[in-house]
XYZ file of C-alpha atoms in Angstrom:
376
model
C 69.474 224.700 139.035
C 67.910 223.815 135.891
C 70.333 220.544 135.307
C 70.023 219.522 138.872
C 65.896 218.995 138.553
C 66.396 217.162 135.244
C 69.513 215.017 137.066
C 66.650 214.129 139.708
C 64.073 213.772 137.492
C 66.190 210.997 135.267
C 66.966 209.261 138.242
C 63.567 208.955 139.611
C 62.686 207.467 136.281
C 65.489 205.150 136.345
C 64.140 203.992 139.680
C 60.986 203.464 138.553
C 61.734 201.168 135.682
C 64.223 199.108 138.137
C 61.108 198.546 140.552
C 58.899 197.397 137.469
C 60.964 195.421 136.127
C 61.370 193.656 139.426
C 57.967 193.206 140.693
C 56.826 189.706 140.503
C 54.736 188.605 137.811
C 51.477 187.192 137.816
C 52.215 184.344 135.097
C 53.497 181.466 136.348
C 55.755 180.370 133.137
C 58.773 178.363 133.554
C 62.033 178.847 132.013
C 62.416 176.580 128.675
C 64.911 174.211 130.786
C 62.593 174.019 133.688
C 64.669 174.901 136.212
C 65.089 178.446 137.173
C 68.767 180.212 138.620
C 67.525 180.843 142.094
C 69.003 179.988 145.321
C 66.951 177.671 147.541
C 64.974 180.855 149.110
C 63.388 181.815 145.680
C 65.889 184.727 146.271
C 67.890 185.726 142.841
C 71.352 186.951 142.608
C 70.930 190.056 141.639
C 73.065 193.320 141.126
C 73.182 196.407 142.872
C 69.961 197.615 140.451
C 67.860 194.788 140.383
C 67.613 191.975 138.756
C 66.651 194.130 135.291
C 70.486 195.650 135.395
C 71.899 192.214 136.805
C 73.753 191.943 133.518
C 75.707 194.913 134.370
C 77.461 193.202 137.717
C 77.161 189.206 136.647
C 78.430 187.105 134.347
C 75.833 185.119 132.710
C 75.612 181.434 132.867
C 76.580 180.238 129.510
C 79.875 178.898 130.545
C 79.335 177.802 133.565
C 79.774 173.916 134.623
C 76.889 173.963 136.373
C 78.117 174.900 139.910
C 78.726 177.816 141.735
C 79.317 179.477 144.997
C 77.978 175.904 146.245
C 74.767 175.521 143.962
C 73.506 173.684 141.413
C 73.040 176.369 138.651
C 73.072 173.783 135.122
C 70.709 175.265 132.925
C 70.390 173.322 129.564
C 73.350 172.372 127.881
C 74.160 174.404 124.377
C 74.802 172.265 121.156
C 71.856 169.823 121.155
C 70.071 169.692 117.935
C 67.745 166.684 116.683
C 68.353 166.496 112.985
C 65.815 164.530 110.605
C 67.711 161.553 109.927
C 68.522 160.635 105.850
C 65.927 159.077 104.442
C 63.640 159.701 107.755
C 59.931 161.937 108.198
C 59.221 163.373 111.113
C 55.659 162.051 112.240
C 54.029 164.320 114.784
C 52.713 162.274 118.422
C 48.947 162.125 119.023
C 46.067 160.419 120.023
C 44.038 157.813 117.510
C 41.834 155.309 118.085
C 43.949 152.026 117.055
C 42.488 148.521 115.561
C 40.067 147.324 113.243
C 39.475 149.537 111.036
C 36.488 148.207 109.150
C 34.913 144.689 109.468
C 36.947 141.958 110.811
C 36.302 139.620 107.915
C 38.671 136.633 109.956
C 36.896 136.921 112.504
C 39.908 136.576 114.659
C 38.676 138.517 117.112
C 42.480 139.987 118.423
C 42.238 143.848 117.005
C 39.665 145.307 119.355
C 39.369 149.408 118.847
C 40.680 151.316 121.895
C 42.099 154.886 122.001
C 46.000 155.012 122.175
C 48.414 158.207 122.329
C 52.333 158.267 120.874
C 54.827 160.938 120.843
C 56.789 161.870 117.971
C 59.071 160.111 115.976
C 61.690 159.734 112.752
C 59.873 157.212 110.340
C 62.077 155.910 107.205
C 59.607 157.353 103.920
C 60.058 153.943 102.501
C 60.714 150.424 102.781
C 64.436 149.148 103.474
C 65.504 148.287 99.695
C 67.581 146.232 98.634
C 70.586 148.571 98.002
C 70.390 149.974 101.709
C 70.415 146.464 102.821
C 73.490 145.691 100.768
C 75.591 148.172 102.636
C 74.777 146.233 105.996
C 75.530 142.488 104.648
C 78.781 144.218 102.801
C 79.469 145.767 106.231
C 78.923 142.650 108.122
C 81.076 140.451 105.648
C 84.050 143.265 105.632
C 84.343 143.854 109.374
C 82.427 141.071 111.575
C 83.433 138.081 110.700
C 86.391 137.387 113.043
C 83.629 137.937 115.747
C 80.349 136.226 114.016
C 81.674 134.293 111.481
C 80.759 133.933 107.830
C 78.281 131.003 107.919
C 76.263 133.503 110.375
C 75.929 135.992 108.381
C 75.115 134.762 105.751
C 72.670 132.170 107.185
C 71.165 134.893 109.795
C 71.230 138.125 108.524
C 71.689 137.574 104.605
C 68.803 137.937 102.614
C 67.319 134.232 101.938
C 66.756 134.539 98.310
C 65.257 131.204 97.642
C 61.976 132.595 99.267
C 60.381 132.911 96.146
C 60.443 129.098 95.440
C 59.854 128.359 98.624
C 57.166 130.339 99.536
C 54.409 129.199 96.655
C 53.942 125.970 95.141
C 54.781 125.355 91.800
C 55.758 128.954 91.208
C 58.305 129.854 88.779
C 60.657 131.804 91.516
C 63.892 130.999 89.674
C 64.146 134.575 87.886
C 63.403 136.630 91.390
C 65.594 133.759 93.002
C 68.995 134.649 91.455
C 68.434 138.393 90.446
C 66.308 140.413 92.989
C 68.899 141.467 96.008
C 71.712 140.778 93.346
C 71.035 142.846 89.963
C 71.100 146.513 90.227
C 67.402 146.086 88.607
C 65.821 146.075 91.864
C 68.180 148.181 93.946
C 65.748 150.740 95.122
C 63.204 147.614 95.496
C 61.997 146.913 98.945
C 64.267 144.038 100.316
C 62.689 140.366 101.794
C 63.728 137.777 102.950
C 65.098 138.667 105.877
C 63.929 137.792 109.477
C 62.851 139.955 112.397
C 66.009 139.237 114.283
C 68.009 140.308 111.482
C 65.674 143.747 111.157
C 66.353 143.905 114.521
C 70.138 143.485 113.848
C 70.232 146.062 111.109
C 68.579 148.731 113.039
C 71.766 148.486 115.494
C 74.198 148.545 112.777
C 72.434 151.344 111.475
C 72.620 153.154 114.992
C 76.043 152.493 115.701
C 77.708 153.938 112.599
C 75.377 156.762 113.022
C 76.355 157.528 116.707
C 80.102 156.792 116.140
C 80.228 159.252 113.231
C 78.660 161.231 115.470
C 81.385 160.903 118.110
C 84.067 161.902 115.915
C 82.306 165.321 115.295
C 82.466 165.875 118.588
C 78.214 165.962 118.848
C 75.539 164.357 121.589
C 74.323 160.794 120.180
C 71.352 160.371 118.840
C 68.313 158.263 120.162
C 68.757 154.381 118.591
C 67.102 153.792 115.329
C 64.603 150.539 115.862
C 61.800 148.856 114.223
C 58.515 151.037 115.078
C 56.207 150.064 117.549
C 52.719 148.857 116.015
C 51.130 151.739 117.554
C 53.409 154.092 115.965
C 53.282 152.603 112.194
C 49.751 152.168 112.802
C 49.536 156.023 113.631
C 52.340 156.760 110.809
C 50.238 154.886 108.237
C 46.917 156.981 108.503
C 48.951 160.099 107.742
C 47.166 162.671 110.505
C 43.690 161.094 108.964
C 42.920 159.325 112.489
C 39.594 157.178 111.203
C 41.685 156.166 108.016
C 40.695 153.056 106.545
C 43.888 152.931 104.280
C 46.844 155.415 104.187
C 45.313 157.423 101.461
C 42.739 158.521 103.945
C 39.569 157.082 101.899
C 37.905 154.411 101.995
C 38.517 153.222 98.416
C 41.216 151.250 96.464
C 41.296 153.416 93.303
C 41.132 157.307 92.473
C 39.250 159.102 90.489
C 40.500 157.901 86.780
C 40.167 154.078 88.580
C 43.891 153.695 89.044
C 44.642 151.854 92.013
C 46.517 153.371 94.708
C 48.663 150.306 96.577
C 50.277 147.269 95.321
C 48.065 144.194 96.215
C 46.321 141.130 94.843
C 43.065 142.686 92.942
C 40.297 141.091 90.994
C 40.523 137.573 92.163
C 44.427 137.221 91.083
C 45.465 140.205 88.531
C 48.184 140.832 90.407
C 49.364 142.931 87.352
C 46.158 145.075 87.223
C 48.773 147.954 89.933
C 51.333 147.698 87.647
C 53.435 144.880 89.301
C 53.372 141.910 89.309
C 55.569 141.581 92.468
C 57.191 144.069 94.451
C 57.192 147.523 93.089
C 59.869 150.151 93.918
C 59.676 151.296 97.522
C 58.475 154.968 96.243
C 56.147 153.597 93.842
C 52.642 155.432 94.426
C 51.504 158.366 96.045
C 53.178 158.897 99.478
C 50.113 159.407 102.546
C 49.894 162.831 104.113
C 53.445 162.337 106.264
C 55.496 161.487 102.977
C 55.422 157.891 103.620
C 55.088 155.869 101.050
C 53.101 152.231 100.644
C 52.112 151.681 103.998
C 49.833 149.627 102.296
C 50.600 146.921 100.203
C 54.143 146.182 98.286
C 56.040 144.248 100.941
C 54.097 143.677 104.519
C 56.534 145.013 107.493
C 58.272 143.475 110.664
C 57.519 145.787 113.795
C 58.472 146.060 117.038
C 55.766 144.178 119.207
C 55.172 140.185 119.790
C 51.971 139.249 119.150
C 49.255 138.433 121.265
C 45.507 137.743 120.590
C 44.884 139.689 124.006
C 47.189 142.787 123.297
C 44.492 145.324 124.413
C 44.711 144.052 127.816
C 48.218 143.463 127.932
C 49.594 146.979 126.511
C 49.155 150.460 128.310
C 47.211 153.212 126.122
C 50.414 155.941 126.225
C 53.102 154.768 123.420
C 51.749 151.001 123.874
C 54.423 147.846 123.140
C 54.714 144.467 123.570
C 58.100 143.458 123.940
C 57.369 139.662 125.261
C 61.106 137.934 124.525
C 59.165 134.192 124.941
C 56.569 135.075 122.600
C 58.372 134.436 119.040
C 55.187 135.338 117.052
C 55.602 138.857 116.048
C 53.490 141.595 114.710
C 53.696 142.334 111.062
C 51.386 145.034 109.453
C 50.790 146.750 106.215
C 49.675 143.806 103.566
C 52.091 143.039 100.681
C 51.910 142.401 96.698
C 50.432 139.253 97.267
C 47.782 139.852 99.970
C 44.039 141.133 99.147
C 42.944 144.305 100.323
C 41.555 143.864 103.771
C 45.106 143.103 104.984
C 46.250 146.512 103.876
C 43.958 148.192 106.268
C 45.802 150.486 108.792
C 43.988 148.400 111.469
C 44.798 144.795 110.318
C 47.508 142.619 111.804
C 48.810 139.472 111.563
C 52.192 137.943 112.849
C 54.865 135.540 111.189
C 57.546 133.588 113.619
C 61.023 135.768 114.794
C 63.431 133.893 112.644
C 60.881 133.251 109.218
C 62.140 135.204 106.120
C 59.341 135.172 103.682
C 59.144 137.376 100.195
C 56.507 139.394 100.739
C 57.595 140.639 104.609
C 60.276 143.669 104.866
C 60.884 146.858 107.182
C 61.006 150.033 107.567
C 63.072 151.621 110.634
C 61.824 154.511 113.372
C 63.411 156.898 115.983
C 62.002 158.898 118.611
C 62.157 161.936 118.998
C 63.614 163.877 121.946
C 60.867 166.337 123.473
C 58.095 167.867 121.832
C 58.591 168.310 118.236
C 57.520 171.588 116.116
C 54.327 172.646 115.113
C 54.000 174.469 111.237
C-alpha cells in the first residue's frame, strides 16, 4: 500500500515538471542561429513526454543535412571559426564622429565632421614591410609569369626603388635607392614605392594563398583580405578614443620626458629629432590602444576609397566607401616621415593618383569580420 502512494506520488511529480517545462515562456529570445526547429504551425516535434524528455524519443539535429520528413530543419552549420589572422588585431565596430579633427589649416574644405558607424574587422598591427612584400614579388616572379609576364611585374607591382631620387630635388636618394627593399637592413621596414593597384593586387595574393591553404584543410574560407576602408582606418587609428586628435589619444606630439611619439617632420626640418631620419621600423613607437602601431606618421597609407572633395554627401553613414572606378585620385591617410604634424591627424586626408608609387606612401591590409565579434 505504502509503495503504491509513493509510485503515485513520483509520477505526479514527474508530470508536473513535464508541464513546466513545457509551458511557453514569456521571453521572446531566439535561438543563436535564428531560426528555430518548428514545423510551420509553431508546433514542435516532440516525444511522448514533452518536449523536456524529447531527447529520449529523437535524434537530435547535429547530423542532419538540413531536411527532414519534408522540412527545412538547417540549423547552423558546425566547424566555423574566425581566427585572428597572422600579423592581424581585431578592432571592435562602433560609432565615431569621422573628419577634421582639429583646424583645417588647408583650408580645403573636403573633411566635414559627420557621425559614421563600422562593424568589426582584422587590421594588420603594422605597415606592409619590406620583407612581407618580398614574398609577393618572389611569388609573382616564381609562378605568374607565363600568365603576366616579367616586364609586368616588375614594372606594376615591383617596388619602384628610384622614388627616393625622384621624389625630392637634389636629394641624395642613391643610398635608399639601391639598398632599402634589397638589404636585409630594412626588412621589417615599412615598404614604398608601390602603387594602389599593386596594394590592391597584393591583398588578393594574400587572400588566395590564405583561402587555398585553407581548402586543403578541409575548412570554410575566410572573408578576402583588402585595403581598409577610410572609415575603418580612421576608426582603427583613434584606438577606442573616438575624439582622438592623434592615435595616442592626446592632443600632443611628445610625452611626458618630451620624446616624441610618431615619426614626422618636426621643428621646421629635424627630421632626425624622432630618431629617423626616414622611415623607421614598422613597430617603432608605442602601438595606440588596439595594438596598432604608427597610424601616424612613418609611411602615409593607400586605402580603400577614391577621393572626392564632396565624400560626405556621396557616402552612406553605416560602414561608408567610395569605390568610384573613374575617379583615379585615391584616399591616402596617416602622414609619413616627411610630412608635418597636421597631416598625421586621424581626421586629415589627402589623395595621390591609382598608379603613383611615391616613398613616403605604403599599406596596411584589413578583413572583416563575420558577425558580431566578442566583448572582454
Amino acid at each position: 500500500m505504502n509503495f503504491r502512494i509513493f509510485e503515485i506520488k513520483f509520477l505526479s511529480v514527474i508530470l508536473l515538471l513535464a508541464v513546466l517545462f513545457t509551458m511557453p515562456s514569456c521571453s521572446k529570445k531566439a535561438p543563436s542561429n535564428g531560426k528555430s526547429l518548428s514545423s510551420e504551425k509553431g508546433k514542435e516535434k516532440k516525444g511522448p513526454l514533452g518536449g523536456f524528455f524529447s531527447f529520449l524519443s529523437k535524434k537530435g539535429p547535429k547530423d542532419d543535412p538540413g531536411l527532414m520528413s519534408g522540412e527545412i530543419i538547417a540549423t547552423t552549420r558546425k566547424g566555423w571559426s574566425q581566427p585572428t589572422p597572422f600579423g592581424m588585431v581585431l578592432v571592435p565596430g562602433g560609432s565615431f564622429i569621422m573628419g577634421q579633427a582639429d583646424e583645417d589649416i588647408t583650408s580645403s574644405v573636403a573633411n566635414f565632421n559627420r557621425r559614421v558607424t563600422v562593424v568589426p574587422f582584422f587590421m594588420d598591427d603594422t605597415e606592409i614591410t619590406n620583407n612581407e612584400y618580398r614574398q609577393f614579388t618572389n611569388a609573382l616572379l616564381r609562378d605568374s609569369v607565363s600568365v603576366l609576364g616579367e616586364e609586368r611585374i616588375m614594372s606594376d607591382y615591383y617596388p619602384d626603388t628610384t622614388v627616393w631620387k625622384k621624389d625630392f630635388s637634389y636629394h641624395n636618394g642613391d643610398p635608399l635607392t639601391e639598398n632599402y627593399f634589397a638589404s636585409p637592413a630594412f626588412d621589417m621596414y615599412p615598404v614604398v614605392g608601390v602603387s594602389w593597384k599593386a596594394a590592391k593586387y597584393f591583398a588578393l595574393w594574400r587572400t588566395k594563398i590564405l583561402n587555398d591553404y585553407r581548402a586543403k584543410e578541409g575548412k570554410y574560407a575566410m572573408p578576402s583580405i583588402q585595403l581598409p576602408t577610410e572609415s575603418e582606418w580612421e576608426w582603427a587609428a583613434k584606438g577606442g578614443k573616438a575624439a582622438a586628435k592623434y592615435p595616442w589619444g592626446n592632443p600632443y606630439l611628445t610625452n611626458s620626458k618630451g620624446c616624441l611619439l610618431a615619426n614626422f617632420k618636426p621643428r621646421r626640418g629635424n627630421f632626425d629629432a624622432d630618431g629617423y631620419a626616414y622611415t623607421a621600423p614598422a613597430n617603432a613607437y608605442t602601438p595606440n590602444d588596439y595594438g596598432l602601431y604608427n597610424m601616424a606618421g612613418n609611411v602615409a597609407e593607400w586605402v580603400q576609397d577614391s577621393y572626392s572633395e564632396n565624400s560626405t554627401v556621396l557616402n552612406w553613414d553605416s560602414n561608408p566607401v567610395n569605390l568610384d572606378a573613374k575617379e583615379p585620385r585615391k584616399v591616402v591617410k596617416g602622414g609619413s616621415w616627411k610630412d608635418f604634424a597636421y597631416y598625421l591627424e586621424t581626421g586629415s586626408r589627402v589623395h595621390e593618383i591609382e598608379n603613383q608609387k611615391r616613398s613616403y606612401i605604403g599599406f596596411r591590409c584589413s578583413m572583416r569580420y563575420l558577425g558580431k565579434a566578442p566583448t572582454k
